[in-house]
mmCIF file of C-alpha atoms in Angstrom:
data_model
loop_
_atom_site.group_PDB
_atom_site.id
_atom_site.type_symbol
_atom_site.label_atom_id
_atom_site.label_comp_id
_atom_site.label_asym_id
_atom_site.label_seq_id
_atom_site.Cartn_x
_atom_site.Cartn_y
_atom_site.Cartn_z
ATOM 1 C CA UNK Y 1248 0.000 0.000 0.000
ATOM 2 C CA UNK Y 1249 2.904 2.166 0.309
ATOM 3 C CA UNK Y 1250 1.555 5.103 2.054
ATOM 4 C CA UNK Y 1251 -0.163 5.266 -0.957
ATOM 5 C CA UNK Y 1252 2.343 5.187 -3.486
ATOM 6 C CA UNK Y 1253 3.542 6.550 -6.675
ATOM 7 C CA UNK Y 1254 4.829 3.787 -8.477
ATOM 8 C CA UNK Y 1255 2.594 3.580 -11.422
ATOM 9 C CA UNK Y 1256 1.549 7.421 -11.485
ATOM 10 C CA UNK Y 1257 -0.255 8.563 -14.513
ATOM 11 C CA UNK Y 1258 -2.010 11.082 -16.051
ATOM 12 C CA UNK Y 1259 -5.516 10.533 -14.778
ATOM 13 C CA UNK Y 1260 -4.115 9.417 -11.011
ATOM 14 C CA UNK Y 1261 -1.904 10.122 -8.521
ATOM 15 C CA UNK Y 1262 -1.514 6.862 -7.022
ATOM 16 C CA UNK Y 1263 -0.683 3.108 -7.404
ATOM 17 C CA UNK Y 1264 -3.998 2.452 -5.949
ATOM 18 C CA UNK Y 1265 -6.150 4.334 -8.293
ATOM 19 C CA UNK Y 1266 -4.638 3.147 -11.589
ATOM 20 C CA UNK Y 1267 -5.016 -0.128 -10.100
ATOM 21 C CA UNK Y 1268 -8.290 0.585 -9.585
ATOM 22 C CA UNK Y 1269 -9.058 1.942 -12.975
ATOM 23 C CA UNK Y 1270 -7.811 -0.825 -14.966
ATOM 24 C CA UNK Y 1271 -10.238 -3.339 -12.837
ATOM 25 C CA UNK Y 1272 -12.957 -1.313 -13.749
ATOM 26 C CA UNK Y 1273 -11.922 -0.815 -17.495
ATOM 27 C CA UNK Y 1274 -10.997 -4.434 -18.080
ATOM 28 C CA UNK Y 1275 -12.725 -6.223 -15.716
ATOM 29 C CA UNK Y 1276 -15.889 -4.960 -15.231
ATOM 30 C CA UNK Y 1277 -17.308 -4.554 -18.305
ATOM 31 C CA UNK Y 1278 -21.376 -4.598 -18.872
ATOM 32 C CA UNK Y 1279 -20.529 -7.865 -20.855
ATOM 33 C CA UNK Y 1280 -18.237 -9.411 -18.720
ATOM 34 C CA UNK Y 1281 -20.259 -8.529 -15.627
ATOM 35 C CA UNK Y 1282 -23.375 -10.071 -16.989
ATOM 36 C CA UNK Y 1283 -21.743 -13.173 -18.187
ATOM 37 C CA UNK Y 1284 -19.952 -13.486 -14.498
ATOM 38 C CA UNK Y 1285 -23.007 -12.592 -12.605
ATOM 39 C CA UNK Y 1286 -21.724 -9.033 -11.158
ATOM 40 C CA UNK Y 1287 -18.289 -7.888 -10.214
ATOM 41 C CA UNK Y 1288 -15.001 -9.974 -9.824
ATOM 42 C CA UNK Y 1289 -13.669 -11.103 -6.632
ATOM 43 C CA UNK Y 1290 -10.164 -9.299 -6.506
ATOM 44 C CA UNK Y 1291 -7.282 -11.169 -4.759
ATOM 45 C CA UNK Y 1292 -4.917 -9.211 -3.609
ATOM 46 C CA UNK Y 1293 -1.777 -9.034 -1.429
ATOM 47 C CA UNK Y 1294 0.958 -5.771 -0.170
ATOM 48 C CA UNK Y 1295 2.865 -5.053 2.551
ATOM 49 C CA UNK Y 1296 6.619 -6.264 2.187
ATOM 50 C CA UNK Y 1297 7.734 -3.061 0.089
ATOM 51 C CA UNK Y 1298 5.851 -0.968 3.262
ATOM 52 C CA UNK Y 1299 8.043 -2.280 5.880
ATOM 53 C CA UNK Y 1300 10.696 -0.327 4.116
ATOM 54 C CA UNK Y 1301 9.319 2.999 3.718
ATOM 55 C CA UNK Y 1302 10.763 5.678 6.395
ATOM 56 C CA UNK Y 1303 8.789 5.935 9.439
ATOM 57 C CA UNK Y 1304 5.942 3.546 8.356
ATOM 58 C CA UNK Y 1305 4.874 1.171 11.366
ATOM 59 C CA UNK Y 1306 2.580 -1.001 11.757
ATOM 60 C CA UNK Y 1307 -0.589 0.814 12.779
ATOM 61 C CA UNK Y 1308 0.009 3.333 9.955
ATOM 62 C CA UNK Y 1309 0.169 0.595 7.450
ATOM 63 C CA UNK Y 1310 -3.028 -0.993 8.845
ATOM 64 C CA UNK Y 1311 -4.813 2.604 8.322
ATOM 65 C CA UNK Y 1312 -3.572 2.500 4.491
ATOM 66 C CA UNK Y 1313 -4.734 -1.119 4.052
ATOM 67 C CA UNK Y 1314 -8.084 -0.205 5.181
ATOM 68 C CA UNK Y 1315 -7.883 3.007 2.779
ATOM 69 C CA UNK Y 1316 -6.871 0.461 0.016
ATOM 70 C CA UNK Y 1317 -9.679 -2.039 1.070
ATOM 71 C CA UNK Y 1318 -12.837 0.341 0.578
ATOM 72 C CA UNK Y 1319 -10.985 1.730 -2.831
ATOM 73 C CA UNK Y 1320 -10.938 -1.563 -4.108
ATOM 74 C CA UNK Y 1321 -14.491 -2.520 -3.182
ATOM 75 C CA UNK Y 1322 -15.871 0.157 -4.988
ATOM 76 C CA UNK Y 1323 -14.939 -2.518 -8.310
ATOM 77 C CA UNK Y 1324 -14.736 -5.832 -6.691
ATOM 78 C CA UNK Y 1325 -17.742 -7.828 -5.049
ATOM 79 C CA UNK Y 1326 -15.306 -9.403 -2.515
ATOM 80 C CA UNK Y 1327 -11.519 -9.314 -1.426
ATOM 81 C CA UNK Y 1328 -9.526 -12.113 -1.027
ATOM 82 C CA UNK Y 1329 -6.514 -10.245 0.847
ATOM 83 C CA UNK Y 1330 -3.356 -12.697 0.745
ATOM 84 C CA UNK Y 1331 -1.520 -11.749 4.448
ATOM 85 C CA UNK Y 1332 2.537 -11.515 3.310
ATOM 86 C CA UNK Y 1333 4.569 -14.258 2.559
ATOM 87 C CA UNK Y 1334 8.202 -14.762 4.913
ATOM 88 C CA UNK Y 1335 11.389 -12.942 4.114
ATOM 89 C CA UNK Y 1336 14.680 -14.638 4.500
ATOM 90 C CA UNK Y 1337 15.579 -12.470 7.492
ATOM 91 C CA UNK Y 1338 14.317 -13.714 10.607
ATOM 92 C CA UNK Y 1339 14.901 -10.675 13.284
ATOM 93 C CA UNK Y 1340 16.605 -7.456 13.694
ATOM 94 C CA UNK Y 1341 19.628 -9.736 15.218
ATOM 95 C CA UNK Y 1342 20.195 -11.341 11.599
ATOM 96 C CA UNK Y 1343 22.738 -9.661 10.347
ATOM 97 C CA UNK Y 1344 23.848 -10.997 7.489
ATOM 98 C CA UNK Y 1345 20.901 -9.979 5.090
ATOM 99 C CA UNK Y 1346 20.641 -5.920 5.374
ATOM 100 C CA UNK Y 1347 17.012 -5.526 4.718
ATOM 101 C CA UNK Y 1348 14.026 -4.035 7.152
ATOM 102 C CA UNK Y 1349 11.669 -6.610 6.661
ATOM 103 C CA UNK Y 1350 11.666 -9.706 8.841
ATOM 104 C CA UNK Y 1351 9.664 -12.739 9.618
ATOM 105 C CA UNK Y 1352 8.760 -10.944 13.190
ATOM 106 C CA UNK Y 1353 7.548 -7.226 11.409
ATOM 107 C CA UNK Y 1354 6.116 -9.317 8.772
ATOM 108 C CA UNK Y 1355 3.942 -10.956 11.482
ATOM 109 C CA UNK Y 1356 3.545 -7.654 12.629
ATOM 110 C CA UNK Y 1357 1.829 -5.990 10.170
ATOM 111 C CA UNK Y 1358 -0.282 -8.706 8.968
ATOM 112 C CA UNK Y 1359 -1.599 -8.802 12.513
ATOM 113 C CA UNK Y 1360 -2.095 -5.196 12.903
ATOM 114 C CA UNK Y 1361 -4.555 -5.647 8.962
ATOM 115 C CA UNK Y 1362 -6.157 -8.256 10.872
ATOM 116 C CA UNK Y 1363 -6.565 -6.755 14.345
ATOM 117 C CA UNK Y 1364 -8.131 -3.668 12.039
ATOM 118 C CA UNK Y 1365 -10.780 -5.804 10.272
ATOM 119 C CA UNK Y 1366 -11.500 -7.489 13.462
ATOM 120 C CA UNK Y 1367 -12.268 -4.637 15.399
ATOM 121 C CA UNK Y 1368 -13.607 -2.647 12.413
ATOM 122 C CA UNK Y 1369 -16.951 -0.753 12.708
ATOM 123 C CA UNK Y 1370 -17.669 -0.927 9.405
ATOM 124 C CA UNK Y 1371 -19.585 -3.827 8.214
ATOM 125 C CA UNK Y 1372 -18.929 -4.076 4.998
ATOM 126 C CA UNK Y 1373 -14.887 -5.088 5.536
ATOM 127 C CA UNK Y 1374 -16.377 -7.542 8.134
ATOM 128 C CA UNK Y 1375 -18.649 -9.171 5.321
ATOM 129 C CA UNK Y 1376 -16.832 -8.832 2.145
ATOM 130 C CA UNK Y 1377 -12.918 -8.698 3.054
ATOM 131 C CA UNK Y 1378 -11.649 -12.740 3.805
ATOM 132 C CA UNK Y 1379 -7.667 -12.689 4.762
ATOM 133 C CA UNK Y 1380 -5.361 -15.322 3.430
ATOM 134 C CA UNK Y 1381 -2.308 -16.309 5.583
ATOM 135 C CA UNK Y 1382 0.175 -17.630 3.450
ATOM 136 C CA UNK Y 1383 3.099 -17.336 5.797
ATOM 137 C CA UNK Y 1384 3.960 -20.737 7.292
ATOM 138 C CA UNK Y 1385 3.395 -21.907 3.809
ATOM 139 C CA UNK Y 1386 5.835 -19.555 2.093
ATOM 140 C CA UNK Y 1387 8.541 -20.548 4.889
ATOM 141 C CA UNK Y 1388 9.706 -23.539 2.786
ATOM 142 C CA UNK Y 1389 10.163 -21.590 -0.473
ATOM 143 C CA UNK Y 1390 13.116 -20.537 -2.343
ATOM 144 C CA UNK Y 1391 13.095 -16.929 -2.583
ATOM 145 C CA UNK Y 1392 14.953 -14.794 -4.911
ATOM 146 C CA UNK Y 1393 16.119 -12.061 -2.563
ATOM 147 C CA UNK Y 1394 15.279 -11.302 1.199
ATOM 148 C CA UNK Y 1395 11.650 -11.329 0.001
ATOM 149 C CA UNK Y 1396 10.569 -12.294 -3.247
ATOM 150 C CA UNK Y 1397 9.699 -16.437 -3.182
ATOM 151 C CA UNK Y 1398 10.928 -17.809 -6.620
ATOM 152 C CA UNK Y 1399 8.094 -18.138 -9.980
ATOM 153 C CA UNK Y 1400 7.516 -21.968 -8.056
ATOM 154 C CA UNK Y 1401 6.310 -19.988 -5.468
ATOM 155 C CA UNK Y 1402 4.089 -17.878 -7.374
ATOM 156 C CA UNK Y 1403 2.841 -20.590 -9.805
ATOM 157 C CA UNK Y 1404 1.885 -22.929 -7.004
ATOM 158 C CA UNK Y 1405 -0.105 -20.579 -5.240
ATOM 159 C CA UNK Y 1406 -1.731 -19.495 -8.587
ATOM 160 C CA UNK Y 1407 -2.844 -22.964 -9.103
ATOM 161 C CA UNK Y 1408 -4.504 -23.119 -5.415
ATOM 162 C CA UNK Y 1409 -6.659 -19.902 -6.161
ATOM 163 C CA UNK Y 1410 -7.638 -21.730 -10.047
ATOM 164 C CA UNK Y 1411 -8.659 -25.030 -8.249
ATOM 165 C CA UNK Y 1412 -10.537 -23.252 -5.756
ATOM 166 C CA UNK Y 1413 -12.231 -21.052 -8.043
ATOM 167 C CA UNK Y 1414 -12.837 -24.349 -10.009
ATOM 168 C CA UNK Y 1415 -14.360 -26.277 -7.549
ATOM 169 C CA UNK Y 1416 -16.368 -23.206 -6.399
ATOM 170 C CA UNK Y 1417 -17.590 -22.960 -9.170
ATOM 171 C CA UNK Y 1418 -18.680 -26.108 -10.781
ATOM 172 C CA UNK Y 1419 -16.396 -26.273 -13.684
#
């Protein structure tokens, strides 16, 4: 969510999060596509380990963008399916040997504060249409790339959870 980034700027948004948001709408949820799929798509979506590194974030302040995030993307997307972050390499702020901010206990961290903030939520609508993922433990025996990108195994395998879940789900 990276306090709302700037990564993929363009000339109708500001932010990450609204381009993101536009190209659901513009290639997702078209009349046709809605009416063949029954209404809008169930998004499936997943940040966090690029957050830990921006200055000053914590926790709490990440949980607050999430949430942000959340309602944006449920303006285009009948449910979220939000995939909690997968383990770095780095295991505590003792590990020395790999020089990056995020670790397997602030990963933990912020996942927990997303879910703390849906569980005490007010608002019924991220109670009812926001379903978290935890894909930690189950990243832990991955290859990754770099302190936290998991390998394209990684990536395929979980892809083909979500496609036989949607499959039997579905009836197909």
């Amino acid at each position: 969510v990276y306090k709302r980034q700037v990564t993929f700027q363009s000339t109708r948004f500001r932010t990450s999060q609204e381009n993101i948001l536009a190209y659901i709408q513009e290639h997702l949820n078209s009349p046709v596509l809605q009416q063949a799929f029954g209404g809008l798509p169930i998004c499936l979506v997943r940040a966090g380990l690029h957050d830990i590194a921006v200055p000053n974030m914590t926790a709490s302040k990440y949980a607050f963008n999430v949430e942000w995030y959340m309602h944006l993307l449920l303006t285009q997307c009948s449910h979220l399916l939000w995939l909690q972050n997968t383990a770095p390499q780095r295991a505590d702020d003792t590990d020395m040997s790999i020089p990056y901010p995020q670790t397997k206990q602030r990963v933990r961290e912020y996942d927990q504060a997303v879910y703390q903030m849906l569980l005490e939520s007010d608002n019924n609508t991220l109670k009812q249409l926001v379903t978290t993922v935890d894909v930690f433990e189950a990243s832990l025996g991955w290859d990754h790339e770099d302190n936290v990108h998991l390998t394209p195994d990684w990536n395929r395998a979980l892809g083909m959870f979500f496609l036989k879940l949607a499959t039997k789900i579905s009836g197909f």
